[in-house]
Amino acid sequence: MSEKIKTNILELLTELPEGVMLVTVAKSRSPEEIIQAVEAGVKIIGENYIQEAERVHAIVGNRVKWHFIGHLQKNKVKRAVVCFDMIETVDSVEIAREIENRCRQINKVMPVLVEVNSGRETQKSGVPPEDVEKVIREIAALANIKVEGLMTVGPLFDQAEQSRPSFAATRQLFERIKKLRIQNVDMRYLSMGMTGNYHIAIEEGANVVRIGTRIFGERVK
Ligand SMILES: *Cc1c(COP(=O)(O)O)cnc(C)c1O
């Protein structure tokens, strides 16, 4: 078995500043690769697809935390709330209500992040920045969901530096909402940055980074 994954993870964990959490993004990776990552010491796995997550979750189990980072469809929520410890991509009150209902049925409180469409891109999911406060206030009323911060992908560019404005704007929004001290909302996590731009995201205040390629290599699928 190749040691490459382990080496990449150890390098990355050394490099990340204290207080920055690594979400190891497992989309399209084999269970073997993911197990290697877990054995190298990663604590959180990020998955974009429910079916893929269930398959790997069955093997890896609760040795690690599971974050959902894909686009969540209403008809998948029932399954998502079973295997995930956090849903980072809540982008509407409607999907939050579905999470609420499904979590109530299994007696669980789901930590969530609200996904921000920080670049206001028409084709991207996420709440437009100007609507985030309103959406959070509505979700805050739901007993089986706990808002714990914001997540953004941001527009993707060739140059990482170009991501800075959307990260900086998301940080400002995060701080502003934190100051509101909304009941049942605990603004702790700011999830931004992937392989190409996590350095910039950390400089702009991210304390969760979601990284796949830097760990596992280029995706073939
Ligand atoms: C795929 C993905 C990542 C990781 O991307 P890499 O460039 O492979 O590090 C992070 N966040 C989300 C939402 C993703 O879909």
GROMACS .gro file of C-alpha atoms and ligand atoms in nm:
model
  236
    1MET     CA    1   0.000   0.000   0.000
    2SER     CA    2   0.127   0.343  -0.091
    3GLU     CA    3   0.234   0.573   0.191
    4LYS     CA    4   0.149   0.880  -0.013
    5ILE     CA    5  -0.185   0.953   0.154
    6LYS     CA    6  -0.037   0.924   0.499
    7THR     CA    7   0.257   1.149   0.410
    8ASN     CA    8   0.026   1.411   0.262
    9ILE     CA    9  -0.192   1.411   0.572
   10LEU     CA   10   0.096   1.437   0.814
   11GLU     CA   11   0.239   1.728   0.614
   12LEU     CA   12  -0.096   1.900   0.603
   13LEU     CA   13  -0.168   1.851   0.974
   14THR     CA   14   0.171   2.002   1.057
   15GLU     CA   15   0.107   2.293   0.827
   16LEU     CA   16  -0.242   2.388   0.948
   17PRO     CA   17  -0.243   2.650   1.226
   18GLU     CA   18  -0.378   2.549   1.565
   19GLY     CA   19  -0.754   2.580   1.579
   20VAL     CA   20  -0.807   2.505   1.209
   21MET     CA   21  -0.998   2.180   1.157
   22LEU     CA   22  -0.934   1.961   0.857
   23VAL     CA   23  -1.227   1.801   0.676
   24THR     CA   24  -1.088   1.527   0.455
   25VAL     CA   25  -1.299   1.532   0.141
   26ALA     CA   26  -1.362   1.176   0.030
   27LYS     CA   27  -1.574   1.218  -0.280
   28SER     CA   28  -1.497   0.958  -0.545
   29ARG     CA   29  -1.226   0.794  -0.331
   30SER     CA   30  -1.228   0.422  -0.257
   31PRO     CA   31  -1.301   0.289   0.093
   32GLU     CA   32  -0.936   0.172   0.103
   33GLU     CA   33  -0.810   0.524   0.044
   34ILE     CA   34  -1.043   0.665   0.307
   35ILE     CA   35  -0.935   0.403   0.560
   36GLN     CA   36  -0.573   0.499   0.495
   37ALA     CA   37  -0.662   0.859   0.572
   38VAL     CA   38  -0.839   0.758   0.893
   39GLU     CA   39  -0.541   0.551   0.999
   40ALA     CA   40  -0.315   0.848   0.933
   41GLY     CA   41  -0.512   1.038   1.193
   42VAL     CA   42  -0.781   1.248   1.024
   43LYS     CA   43  -1.078   1.320   1.246
   44ILE     CA   44  -1.345   1.439   1.002
   45ILE     CA   45  -1.454   1.298   0.665
   46GLY     CA   46  -1.648   1.516   0.422
   47GLU     CA   47  -1.885   1.350   0.177
   48ASN     CA   48  -2.086   1.497  -0.112
   49TYR     CA   49  -2.303   1.196  -0.186
   50ILE     CA   50  -2.529   1.008   0.054
   51GLN     CA   51  -2.495   0.668  -0.109
   52GLU     CA   52  -2.116   0.686  -0.119
   53ALA     CA   53  -2.111   0.803   0.242
   54GLU     CA   54  -2.333   0.518   0.360
   55ARG     CA   55  -2.108   0.263   0.194
   56VAL     CA   56  -1.792   0.398   0.354
   57HIS     CA   57  -1.963   0.474   0.685
   58ALA     CA   58  -2.060   0.108   0.711
   59ILE     CA   59  -1.691   0.015   0.697
   60VAL     CA   60  -1.525   0.302   0.884
   61GLY     CA   61  -1.801   0.371   1.138
   62ASN     CA   62  -1.783   0.633   1.410
   63ARG     CA   63  -1.407   0.642   1.457
   64VAL     CA   64  -1.434   0.975   1.274
   65LYS     CA   65  -1.695   1.249   1.236
   66TRP     CA   66  -1.890   1.277   0.912
   67HIS     CA   67  -1.970   1.610   0.749
   68PHE     CA   68  -2.210   1.641   0.459
   69ILE     CA   69  -2.072   1.896   0.211
   70GLY     CA   70  -2.271   1.826  -0.106
   71HIS     CA   71  -2.597   1.964  -0.233
   72LEU     CA   72  -2.868   1.813  -0.014
   73GLN     CA   73  -3.192   1.707  -0.180
   74LYS     CA   74  -3.507   1.686   0.025
   75ASN     CA   75  -3.565   1.319  -0.053
   76LYS     CA   76  -3.218   1.231   0.084
   77VAL     CA   77  -3.250   1.406   0.418
   78LYS     CA   78  -3.396   1.106   0.597
   79ARG     CA   79  -3.081   0.906   0.520
   80ALA     CA   80  -2.842   1.197   0.567
   81VAL     CA   81  -2.945   1.264   0.926
   82VAL     CA   82  -2.860   0.905   1.020
   83CYS     CA   83  -2.495   0.896   0.920
   84PHE     CA   84  -2.382   1.259   0.938
   85ASP     CA   85  -2.262   1.451   1.242
   86MET     CA   86  -2.285   1.787   1.067
   87ILE     CA   87  -2.452   1.919   0.753
   88GLU     CA   88  -2.241   2.205   0.616
   89THR     CA   89  -2.465   2.290   0.324
   90VAL     CA   90  -2.802   2.409   0.451
   91ASP     CA   91  -2.915   2.656   0.186
   92SER     CA   92  -3.285   2.711   0.253
   93VAL     CA   93  -3.537   2.719   0.535
   94GLU     CA   94  -3.724   2.446   0.353
   95ILE     CA   95  -3.434   2.200   0.369
   96ALA     CA   96  -3.375   2.300   0.733
   97ARG     CA   97  -3.738   2.212   0.814
   98GLU     CA   98  -3.694   1.871   0.656
   99ILE     CA   99  -3.376   1.814   0.860
  100GLU     CA  100  -3.570   1.925   1.168
  101ASN     CA  101  -3.853   1.679   1.106
  102ARG     CA  102  -3.626   1.386   1.029
  103CYS     CA  103  -3.404   1.458   1.329
  104ARG     CA  104  -3.701   1.480   1.562
  105GLN     CA  105  -3.804   1.131   1.453
  106ILE     CA  106  -3.467   0.989   1.557
  107ASN     CA  107  -3.417   1.213   1.858
  108LYS     CA  108  -3.112   1.391   1.728
  109VAL     CA  109  -3.000   1.753   1.723
  110MET     CA  110  -2.811   1.822   1.400
  111PRO     CA  111  -2.533   2.081   1.394
  112VAL     CA  112  -2.547   2.267   1.063
  113LEU     CA  113  -2.365   2.539   0.875
  114VAL     CA  114  -2.548   2.772   0.642
  115GLU     CA  115  -2.397   2.770   0.296
  116VAL     CA  116  -2.338   3.117   0.157
  117ASN     CA  117  -2.332   3.188  -0.215
  118SER     CA  118  -2.056   3.437  -0.151
  119GLY     CA  119  -1.989   3.505  -0.519
  120ARG     CA  120  -2.362   3.551  -0.594
  121GLU     CA  121  -2.322   3.301  -0.878
  122THR     CA  122  -2.651   3.207  -1.043
  123GLN     CA  123  -2.557   2.843  -1.098
  124LYS     CA  124  -2.425   2.786  -0.743
  125SER     CA  125  -2.619   2.674  -0.441
  126GLY     CA  126  -2.607   2.866  -0.117
  127VAL     CA  127  -2.797   3.154   0.038
  128PRO     CA  128  -2.725   3.500  -0.106
  129PRO     CA  129  -2.524   3.696   0.154
  130GLU     CA  130  -2.801   3.953   0.208
  131ASP     CA  131  -3.050   3.677   0.304
  132VAL     CA  132  -2.828   3.482   0.544
  133GLU     CA  133  -2.935   3.659   0.864
  134LYS     CA  134  -3.303   3.612   0.787
  135VAL     CA  135  -3.255   3.242   0.706
  136ILE     CA  136  -3.055   3.188   1.026
  137ARG     CA  137  -3.321   3.358   1.236
  138GLU     CA  138  -3.584   3.123   1.095
  139ILE     CA  139  -3.372   2.813   1.140
  140ALA     CA  140  -3.287   2.919   1.496
  141ALA     CA  141  -3.649   2.853   1.593
  142LEU     CA  142  -3.611   2.482   1.509
  143ALA     CA  143  -3.533   2.269   1.813
  144ASN     CA  144  -3.359   1.976   1.644
  145ILE     CA  145  -3.115   2.187   1.443
  146LYS     CA  146  -2.832   2.395   1.573
  147VAL     CA  147  -2.671   2.657   1.351
  148GLU     CA  148  -2.298   2.657   1.425
  149GLY     CA  149  -2.160   2.878   1.152
  150LEU     CA  150  -2.118   2.943   0.782
  151MET     CA  151  -1.972   2.755   0.489
  152THR     CA  152  -1.880   2.881   0.143
  153VAL     CA  153  -1.716   2.747  -0.170
  154GLY     CA  154  -1.689   3.078  -0.352
  155PRO     CA  155  -1.614   3.130  -0.718
  156LEU     CA  156  -1.333   2.910  -0.847
  157PHE     CA  157  -1.040   3.083  -1.015
  158ASP     CA  158  -0.702   2.989  -1.158
  159GLN     CA  159  -0.532   3.206  -0.899
  160ALA     CA  160  -0.603   3.138  -0.531
  161GLU     CA  161  -0.560   3.505  -0.451
  162GLN     CA  162  -0.875   3.583  -0.648
  163SER     CA  163  -1.077   3.394  -0.385
  164ARG     CA  164  -0.981   3.645  -0.118
  165PRO     CA  165  -1.267   3.894  -0.161
  166SER     CA  166  -1.544   3.632  -0.130
  167PHE     CA  167  -1.370   3.475   0.173
  168ALA     CA  168  -1.322   3.815   0.337
  169ALA     CA  169  -1.686   3.905   0.278
  170THR     CA  170  -1.802   3.574   0.427
  171ARG     CA  171  -1.583   3.635   0.732
  172GLN     CA  172  -1.742   3.976   0.781
  173LEU     CA  173  -2.088   3.827   0.755
  174PHE     CA  174  -1.987   3.559   1.005
  175GLU     CA  175  -1.865   3.817   1.257
  176ARG     CA  176  -2.170   4.035   1.211
  177ILE     CA  177  -2.411   3.747   1.276
  178LYS     CA  178  -2.205   3.627   1.570
  179LYS     CA  179  -2.246   3.966   1.736
  180LEU     CA  180  -2.626   3.939   1.709
  181ARG     CA  181  -2.618   3.658   1.966
  182ILE     CA  182  -2.924   3.489   1.823
  183GLN     CA  183  -3.071   3.235   2.061
  184ASN     CA  184  -2.997   2.870   1.970
  185VAL     CA  185  -2.724   2.986   1.729
  186ASP     CA  186  -2.358   2.932   1.811
  187MET     CA  187  -2.136   3.093   1.547
  188ARG     CA  188  -1.823   2.882   1.595
  189TYR     CA  189  -1.728   2.747   1.255
  190LEU     CA  190  -1.632   2.920   0.934
  191SER     CA  191  -1.577   2.655   0.668
  192MET     CA  192  -1.396   2.783   0.360
  193GLY     CA  193  -1.104   2.680   0.146
  194MET     CA  194  -1.020   2.374  -0.064
  195THR     CA  195  -0.692   2.241  -0.206
  196GLY     CA  196  -0.636   2.538  -0.435
  197ASN     CA  197  -0.715   2.817  -0.194
  198TYR     CA  198  -0.713   2.700   0.167
  199HIS     CA  199  -0.406   2.914   0.245
  200ILE     CA  200  -0.601   3.224   0.153
  201ALA     CA  201  -0.912   3.104   0.338
  202ILE     CA  202  -0.713   3.057   0.659
  203GLU     CA  203  -0.564   3.405   0.624
  204GLU     CA  204  -0.921   3.533   0.594
  205GLY     CA  205  -1.035   3.355   0.909
  206ALA     CA  206  -1.149   3.005   0.812
  207ASN     CA  207  -1.131   2.756   1.099
  208VAL     CA  208  -1.256   2.463   0.891
  209VAL     CA  209  -1.092   2.372   0.559
  210ARG     CA  210  -1.222   2.103   0.323
  211ILE     CA  211  -0.943   1.927   0.139
  212GLY     CA  212  -0.944   1.633  -0.101
  213THR     CA  213  -0.694   1.662  -0.386
  214ARG     CA  214  -0.400   1.770  -0.166
  215ILE     CA  215  -0.447   1.446   0.029
  216PHE     CA  216  -0.554   1.188  -0.228
  217GLY     CA  217  -0.424   1.332  -0.555
  218GLU     CA  218  -0.623   1.439  -0.860
  219ARG     CA  219  -0.970   1.292  -0.891
  220VAL     CA  220  -1.002   1.062  -1.191
  221LYS     CA  221  -1.382   1.050  -1.197
  222LIG     C1  222  -1.467   1.851  -0.368
  222LIG     C2  223  -1.493   1.952  -0.264
  222LIG     C3  224  -1.390   2.001  -0.181
  222LIG     C4  225  -1.245   1.957  -0.193
  222LIG     O1  226  -1.189   1.995  -0.314
  222LIG     P1  227  -1.035   1.967  -0.345
  222LIG     O2  228  -1.004   2.068  -0.449
  222LIG     O3  229  -1.027   1.827  -0.395
  222LIG     O4  230  -0.958   1.987  -0.222
  222LIG     C5  231  -1.424   2.093  -0.085
  222LIG     N1  232  -1.550   2.136  -0.068
  222LIG     C6  233  -1.651   2.092  -0.144
  222LIG     C7  234  -1.788   2.143  -0.121
  222LIG     C8  235  -1.626   1.999  -0.245
  222LIG     O5  236  -1.727   1.957  -0.321
   0.00000   0.00000   0.00000
